[in-house]
Tab-separated table of C-alpha atoms in Angstrom:
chain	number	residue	atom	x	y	z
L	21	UNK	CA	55.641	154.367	66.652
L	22	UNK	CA	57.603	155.160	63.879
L	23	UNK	CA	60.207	158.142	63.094
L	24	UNK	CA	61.979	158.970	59.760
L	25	UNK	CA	64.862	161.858	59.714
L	26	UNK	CA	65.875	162.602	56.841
L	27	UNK	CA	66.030	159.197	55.170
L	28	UNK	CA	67.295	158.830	51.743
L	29	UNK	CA	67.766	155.598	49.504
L	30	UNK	CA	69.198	155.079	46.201
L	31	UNK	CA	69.441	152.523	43.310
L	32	UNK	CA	71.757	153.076	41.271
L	33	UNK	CA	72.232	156.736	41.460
L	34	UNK	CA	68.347	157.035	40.986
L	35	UNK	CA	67.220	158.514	43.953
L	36	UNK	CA	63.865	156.993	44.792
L	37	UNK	CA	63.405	158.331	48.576
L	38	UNK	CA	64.480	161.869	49.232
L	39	UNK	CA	65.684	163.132	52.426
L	40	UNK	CA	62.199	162.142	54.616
L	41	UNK	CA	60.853	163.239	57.721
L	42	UNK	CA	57.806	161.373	59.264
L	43	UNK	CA	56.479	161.329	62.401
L	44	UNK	CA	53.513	158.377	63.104
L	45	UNK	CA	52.219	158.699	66.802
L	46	UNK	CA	50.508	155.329	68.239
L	47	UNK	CA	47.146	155.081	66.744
L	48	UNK	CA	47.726	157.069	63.544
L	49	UNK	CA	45.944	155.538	60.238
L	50	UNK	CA	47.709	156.893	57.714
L	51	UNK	CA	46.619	156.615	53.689
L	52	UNK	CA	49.941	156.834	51.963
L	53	UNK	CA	49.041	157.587	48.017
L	54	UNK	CA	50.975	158.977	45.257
L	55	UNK	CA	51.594	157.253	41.676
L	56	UNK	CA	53.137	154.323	40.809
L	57	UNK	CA	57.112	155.313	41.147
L	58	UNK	CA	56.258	157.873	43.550
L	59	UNK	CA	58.441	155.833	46.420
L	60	UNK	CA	55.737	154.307	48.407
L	61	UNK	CA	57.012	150.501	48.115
L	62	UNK	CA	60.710	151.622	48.899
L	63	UNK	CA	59.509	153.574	51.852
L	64	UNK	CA	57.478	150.868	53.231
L	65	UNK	CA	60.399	148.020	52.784
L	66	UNK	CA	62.781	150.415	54.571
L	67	UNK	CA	60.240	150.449	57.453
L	68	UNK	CA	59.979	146.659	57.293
L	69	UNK	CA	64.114	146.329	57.791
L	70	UNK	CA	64.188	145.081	53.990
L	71	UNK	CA	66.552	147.973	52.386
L	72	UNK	CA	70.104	149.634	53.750
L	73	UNK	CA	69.337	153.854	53.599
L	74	UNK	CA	70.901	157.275	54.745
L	75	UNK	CA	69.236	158.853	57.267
L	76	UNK	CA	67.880	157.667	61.210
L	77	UNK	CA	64.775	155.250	60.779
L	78	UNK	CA	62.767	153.793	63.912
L	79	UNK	CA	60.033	151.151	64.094
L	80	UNK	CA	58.324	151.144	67.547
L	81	UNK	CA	62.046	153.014	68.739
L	82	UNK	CA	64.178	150.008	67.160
L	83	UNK	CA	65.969	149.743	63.854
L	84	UNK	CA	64.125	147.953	61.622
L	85	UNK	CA	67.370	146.888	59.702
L	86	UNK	CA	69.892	145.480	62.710
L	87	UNK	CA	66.610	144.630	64.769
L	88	UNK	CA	64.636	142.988	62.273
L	89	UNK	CA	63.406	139.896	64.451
L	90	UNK	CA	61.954	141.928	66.963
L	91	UNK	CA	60.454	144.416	64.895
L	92	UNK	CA	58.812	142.324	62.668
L	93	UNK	CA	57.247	140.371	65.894
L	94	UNK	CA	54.762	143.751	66.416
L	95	UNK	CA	54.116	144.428	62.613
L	96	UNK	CA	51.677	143.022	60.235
L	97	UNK	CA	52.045	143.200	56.371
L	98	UNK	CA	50.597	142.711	53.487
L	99	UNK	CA	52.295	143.428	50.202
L	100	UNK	CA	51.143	144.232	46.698
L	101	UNK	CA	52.493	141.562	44.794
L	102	UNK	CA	52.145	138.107	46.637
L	103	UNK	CA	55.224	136.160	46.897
L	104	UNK	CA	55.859	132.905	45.199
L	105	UNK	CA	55.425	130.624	47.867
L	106	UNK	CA	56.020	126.824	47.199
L	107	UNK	CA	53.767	125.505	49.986
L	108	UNK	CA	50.339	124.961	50.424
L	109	UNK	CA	47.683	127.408	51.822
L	110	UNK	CA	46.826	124.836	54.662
L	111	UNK	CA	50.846	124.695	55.015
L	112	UNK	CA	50.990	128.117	55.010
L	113	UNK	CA	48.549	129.199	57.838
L	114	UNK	CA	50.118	125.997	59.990
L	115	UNK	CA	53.592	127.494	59.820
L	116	UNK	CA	52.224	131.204	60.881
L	117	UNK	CA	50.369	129.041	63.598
L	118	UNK	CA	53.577	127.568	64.795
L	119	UNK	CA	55.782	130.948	64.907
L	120	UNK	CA	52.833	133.081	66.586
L	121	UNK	CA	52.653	133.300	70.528
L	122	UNK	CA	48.645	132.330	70.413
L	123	UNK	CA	46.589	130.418	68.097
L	124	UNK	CA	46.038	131.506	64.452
L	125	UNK	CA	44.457	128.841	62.805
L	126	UNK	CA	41.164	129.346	63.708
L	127	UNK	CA	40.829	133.179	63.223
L	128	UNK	CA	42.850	132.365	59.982
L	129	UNK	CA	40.063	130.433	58.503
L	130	UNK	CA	36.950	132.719	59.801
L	131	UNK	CA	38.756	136.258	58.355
L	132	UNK	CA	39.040	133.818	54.930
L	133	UNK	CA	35.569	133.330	55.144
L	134	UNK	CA	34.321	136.824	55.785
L	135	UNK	CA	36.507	137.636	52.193
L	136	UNK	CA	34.778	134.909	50.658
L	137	UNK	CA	37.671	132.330	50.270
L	138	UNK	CA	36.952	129.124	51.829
L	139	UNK	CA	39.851	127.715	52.839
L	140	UNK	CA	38.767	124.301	53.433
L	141	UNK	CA	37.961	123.821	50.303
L	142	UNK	CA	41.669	125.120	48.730
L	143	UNK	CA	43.738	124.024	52.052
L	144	UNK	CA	45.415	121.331	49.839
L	145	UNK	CA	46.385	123.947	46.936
L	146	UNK	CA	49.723	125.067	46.701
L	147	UNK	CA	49.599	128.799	46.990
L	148	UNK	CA	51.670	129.992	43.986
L	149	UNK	CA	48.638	128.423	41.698
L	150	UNK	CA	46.255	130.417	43.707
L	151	UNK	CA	44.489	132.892	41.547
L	152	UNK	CA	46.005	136.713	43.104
L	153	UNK	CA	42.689	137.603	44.850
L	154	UNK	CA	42.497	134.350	46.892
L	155	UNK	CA	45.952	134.668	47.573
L	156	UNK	CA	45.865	138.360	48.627
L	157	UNK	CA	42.732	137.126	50.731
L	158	UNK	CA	44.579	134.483	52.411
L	159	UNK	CA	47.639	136.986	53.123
L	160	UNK	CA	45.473	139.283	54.665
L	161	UNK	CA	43.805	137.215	56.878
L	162	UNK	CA	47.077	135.769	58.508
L	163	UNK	CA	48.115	139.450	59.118
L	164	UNK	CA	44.960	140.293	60.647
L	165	UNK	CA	44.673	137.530	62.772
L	166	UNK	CA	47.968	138.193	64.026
L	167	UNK	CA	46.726	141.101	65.599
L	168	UNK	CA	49.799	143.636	65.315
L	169	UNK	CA	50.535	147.079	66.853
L	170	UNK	CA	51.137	148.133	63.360
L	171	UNK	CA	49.568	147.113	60.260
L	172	UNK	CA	51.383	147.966	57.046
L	173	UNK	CA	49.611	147.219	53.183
L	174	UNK	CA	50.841	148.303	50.083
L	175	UNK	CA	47.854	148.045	47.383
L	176	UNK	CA	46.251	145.796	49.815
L	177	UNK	CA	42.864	145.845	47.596
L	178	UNK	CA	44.408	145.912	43.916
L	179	UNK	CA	43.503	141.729	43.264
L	180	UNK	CA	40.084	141.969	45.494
L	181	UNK	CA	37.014	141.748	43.840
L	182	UNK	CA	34.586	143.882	44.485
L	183	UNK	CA	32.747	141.815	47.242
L	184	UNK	CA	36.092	141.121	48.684
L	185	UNK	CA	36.983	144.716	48.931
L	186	UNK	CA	34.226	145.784	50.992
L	187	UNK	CA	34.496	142.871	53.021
L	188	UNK	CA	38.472	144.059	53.364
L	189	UNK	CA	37.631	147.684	54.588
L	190	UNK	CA	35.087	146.169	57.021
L	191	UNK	CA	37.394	144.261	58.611
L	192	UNK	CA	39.878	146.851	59.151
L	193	UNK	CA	37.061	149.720	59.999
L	194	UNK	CA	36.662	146.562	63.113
L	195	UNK	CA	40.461	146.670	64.084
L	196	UNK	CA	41.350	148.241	68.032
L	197	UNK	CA	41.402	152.328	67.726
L	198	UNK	CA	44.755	151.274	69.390
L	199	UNK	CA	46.094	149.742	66.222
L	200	UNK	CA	48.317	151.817	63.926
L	201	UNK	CA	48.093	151.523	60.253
L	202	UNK	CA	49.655	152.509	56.960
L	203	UNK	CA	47.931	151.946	54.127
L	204	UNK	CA	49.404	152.270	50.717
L	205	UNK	CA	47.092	153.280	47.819
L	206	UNK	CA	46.482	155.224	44.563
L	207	UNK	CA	43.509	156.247	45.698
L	208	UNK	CA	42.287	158.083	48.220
L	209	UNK	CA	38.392	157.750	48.361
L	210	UNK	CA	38.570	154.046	49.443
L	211	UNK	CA	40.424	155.144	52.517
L	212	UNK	CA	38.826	157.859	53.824
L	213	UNK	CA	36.484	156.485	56.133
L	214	UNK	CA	39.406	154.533	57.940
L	215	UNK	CA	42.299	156.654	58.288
L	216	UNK	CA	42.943	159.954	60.362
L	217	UNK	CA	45.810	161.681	58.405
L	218	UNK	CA	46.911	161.758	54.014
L	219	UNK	CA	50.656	161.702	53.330
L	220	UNK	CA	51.132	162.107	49.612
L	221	UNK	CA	54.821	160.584	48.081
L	222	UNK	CA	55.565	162.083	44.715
L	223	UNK	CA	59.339	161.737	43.164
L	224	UNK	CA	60.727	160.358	46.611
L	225	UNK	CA	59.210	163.009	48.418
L	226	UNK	CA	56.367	163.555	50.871
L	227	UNK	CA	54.462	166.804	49.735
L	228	UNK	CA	51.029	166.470	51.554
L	229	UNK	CA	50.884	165.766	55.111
L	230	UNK	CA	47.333	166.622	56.364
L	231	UNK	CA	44.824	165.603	59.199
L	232	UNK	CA	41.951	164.041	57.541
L	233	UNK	CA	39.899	167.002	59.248
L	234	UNK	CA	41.609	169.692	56.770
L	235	UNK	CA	42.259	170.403	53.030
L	236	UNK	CA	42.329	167.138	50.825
L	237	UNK	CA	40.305	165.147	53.725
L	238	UNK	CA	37.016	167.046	52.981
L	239	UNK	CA	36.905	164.328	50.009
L	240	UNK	CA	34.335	166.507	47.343
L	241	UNK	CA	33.286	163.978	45.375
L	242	UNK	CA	33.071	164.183	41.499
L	243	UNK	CA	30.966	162.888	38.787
L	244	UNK	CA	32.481	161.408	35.964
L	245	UNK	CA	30.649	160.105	32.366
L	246	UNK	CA	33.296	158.453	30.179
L	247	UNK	CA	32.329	157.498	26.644
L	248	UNK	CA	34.655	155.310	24.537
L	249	UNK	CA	34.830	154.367	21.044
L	250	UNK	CA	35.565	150.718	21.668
L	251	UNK	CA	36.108	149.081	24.815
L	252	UNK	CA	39.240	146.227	25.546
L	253	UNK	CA	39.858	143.871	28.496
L	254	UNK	CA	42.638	146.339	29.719
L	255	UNK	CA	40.655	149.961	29.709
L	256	UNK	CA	37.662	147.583	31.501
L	257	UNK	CA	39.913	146.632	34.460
L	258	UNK	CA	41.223	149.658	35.326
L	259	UNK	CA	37.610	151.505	35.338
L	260	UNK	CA	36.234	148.819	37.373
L	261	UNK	CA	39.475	149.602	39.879
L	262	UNK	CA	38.222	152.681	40.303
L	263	UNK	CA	34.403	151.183	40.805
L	264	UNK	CA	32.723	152.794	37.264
L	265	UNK	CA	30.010	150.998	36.324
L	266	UNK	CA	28.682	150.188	32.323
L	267	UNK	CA	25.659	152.378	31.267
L	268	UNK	CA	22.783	151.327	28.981
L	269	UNK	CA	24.405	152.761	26.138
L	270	UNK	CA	27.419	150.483	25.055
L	271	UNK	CA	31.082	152.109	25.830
L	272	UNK	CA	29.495	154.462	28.340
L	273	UNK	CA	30.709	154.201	31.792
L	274	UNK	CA	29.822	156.181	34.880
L	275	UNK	CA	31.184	156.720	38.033
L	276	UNK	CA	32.331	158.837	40.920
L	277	UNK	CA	36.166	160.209	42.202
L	278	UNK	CA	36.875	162.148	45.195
L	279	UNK	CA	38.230	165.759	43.634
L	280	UNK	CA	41.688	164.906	45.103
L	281	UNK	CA	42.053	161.811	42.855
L	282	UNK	CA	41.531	163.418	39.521
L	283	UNK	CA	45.032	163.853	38.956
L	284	UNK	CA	45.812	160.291	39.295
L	285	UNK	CA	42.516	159.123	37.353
L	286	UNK	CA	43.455	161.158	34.218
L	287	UNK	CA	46.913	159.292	34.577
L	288	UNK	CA	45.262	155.851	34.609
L	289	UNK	CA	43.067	156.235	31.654
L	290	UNK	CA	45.590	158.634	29.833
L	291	UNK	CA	47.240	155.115	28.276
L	292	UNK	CA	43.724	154.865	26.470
L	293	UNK	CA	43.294	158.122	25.328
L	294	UNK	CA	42.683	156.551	21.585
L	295	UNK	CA	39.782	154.712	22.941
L	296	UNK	CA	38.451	157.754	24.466
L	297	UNK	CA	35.824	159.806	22.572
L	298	UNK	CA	34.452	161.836	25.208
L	299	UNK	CA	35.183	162.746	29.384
L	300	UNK	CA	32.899	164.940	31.491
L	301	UNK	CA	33.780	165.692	34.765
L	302	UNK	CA	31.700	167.695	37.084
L	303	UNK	CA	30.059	168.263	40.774
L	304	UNK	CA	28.649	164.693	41.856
């Protein structure tokens, strides 16, 4: 399905993807994680044809960059940061209607629905004024309904609400075992359930590459209490990211992390560190 050999890509003399092998067999569900810089998004736009590189790259045993067209015909993809599109969502889902082989429209509108976005009732907005969970919503229902061989995401979840998220993970814990998918996240508890194989990126580099049956799979999870002297709009968001609810006491949030995320976690917060008057993290 897909094949990297020792692909490389640069900007600017900064080397952001380092010499990668990668092997993804038909089926695979991959969780590719890592921090933000860590080469994820480059990787994944190489794959989808976007980016010139060094090295021999294969999408279902084409070149994604001189065979774009009929690459792109088996792939599905949903990216992190929606693109500014000038027409309207109705507009939108007509014109994937018109360039798929079978009809779209109809699936279009019932995945919407499952993610709680009616579409009906914001057909007739344009979808750069969208609000970026109903546009990540809409985006991944026209990839799902297109049904693809391979399904690509990058931070497919980071605008979903809660509600939306589960209802995003149920839909792809529904897809055909046949369908091959690589998932892009910071985290790697969210994922676990639906993917069969962790590749870790860090510095342009892949340094995990594990069946979900060994080592960082097992997913221990971990209790965490995090007290705070004052709380902001900012700290708030990213806590409820990583699902951490508000306790009685005011500035006191609980919440769980799977042992292999703790690294990343004490990144996130690690901006708010003055806000912080006391973490305890333990055995959940």
């Amino acid at each position: 399905m897909i094949q990297l050999f020792q692909v490389s890509k640069s900007f600017q003399r900064q080397q952001v993807l380092d010499r990668l092998d990668l092997q993804v067999k038909d089926g695979d569900r991959i969780a590719l994680i890592g921090q933000n810089g860590a080469g994820k998004t480059t990787l994944i736009r190489s794959l989808l044809g976007q980016y010139e590189h060094q090295g021999k790259l294969r999408v279902l045993e084409r070149d994604p960059r001189s065979e774009r067209v009929e690459v792109l015909q088996h792939v599905g993809f949903v990216p992190q940061h929606p693109p500014p599109l000038q027409m309207n969502a109705g507009e939108l889902v007509a014109f994937a209607d018109s360039l798929s082989e079978k009809p779209l429209s109809q699936k279009v509108f019932e995945l919407s629905q499952e993610l709680e976005l009616d579409l009906h009732e914001h057909s007739s907005k344009p979808f750069f004024k969208l609000s970026g969970g109903m546009k990540q919503k809409l985006l991944i229902a026209l990839t799902l309904s297109k049904e693809p061989d391979l399904l690509i995401m990058d931070e497919p979840a980071a605008n979903l609400d809660p509600s939306g998220r589960k209802a995003f993970f149920h839909q792809l814990s529904r897809l055909p075992e046949s369908t091959t998918m690589l998932l892009s996240s910071h985290r790697v508890d969210e994922l676990l359930s639906l993917v069969n194989r962790v590749v870790e990126m860090d510095c342009g580099s892949i340094v995990l590459d594990e069946p979900l049956n060994e080592g960082i799979s097992q997913g221990r999870l971990m209790g965490c209490e995090l007290t705070l002297h004052e709380v902001n709009n900012s700290i708030r968001k990213v806590l409820e990211s990583w699902q951490f609810r508000n306790g009685a006491e005011p500035g006191r949030y609980h919440g769980e992390i799977v042992e292999e995320d703790r690294t990343r976690f004490i990144s996130a917060i690690s901006h708010f560190s003055h806000h912080i008057r006391g973490l305890q993290l333990g055995n959940s």
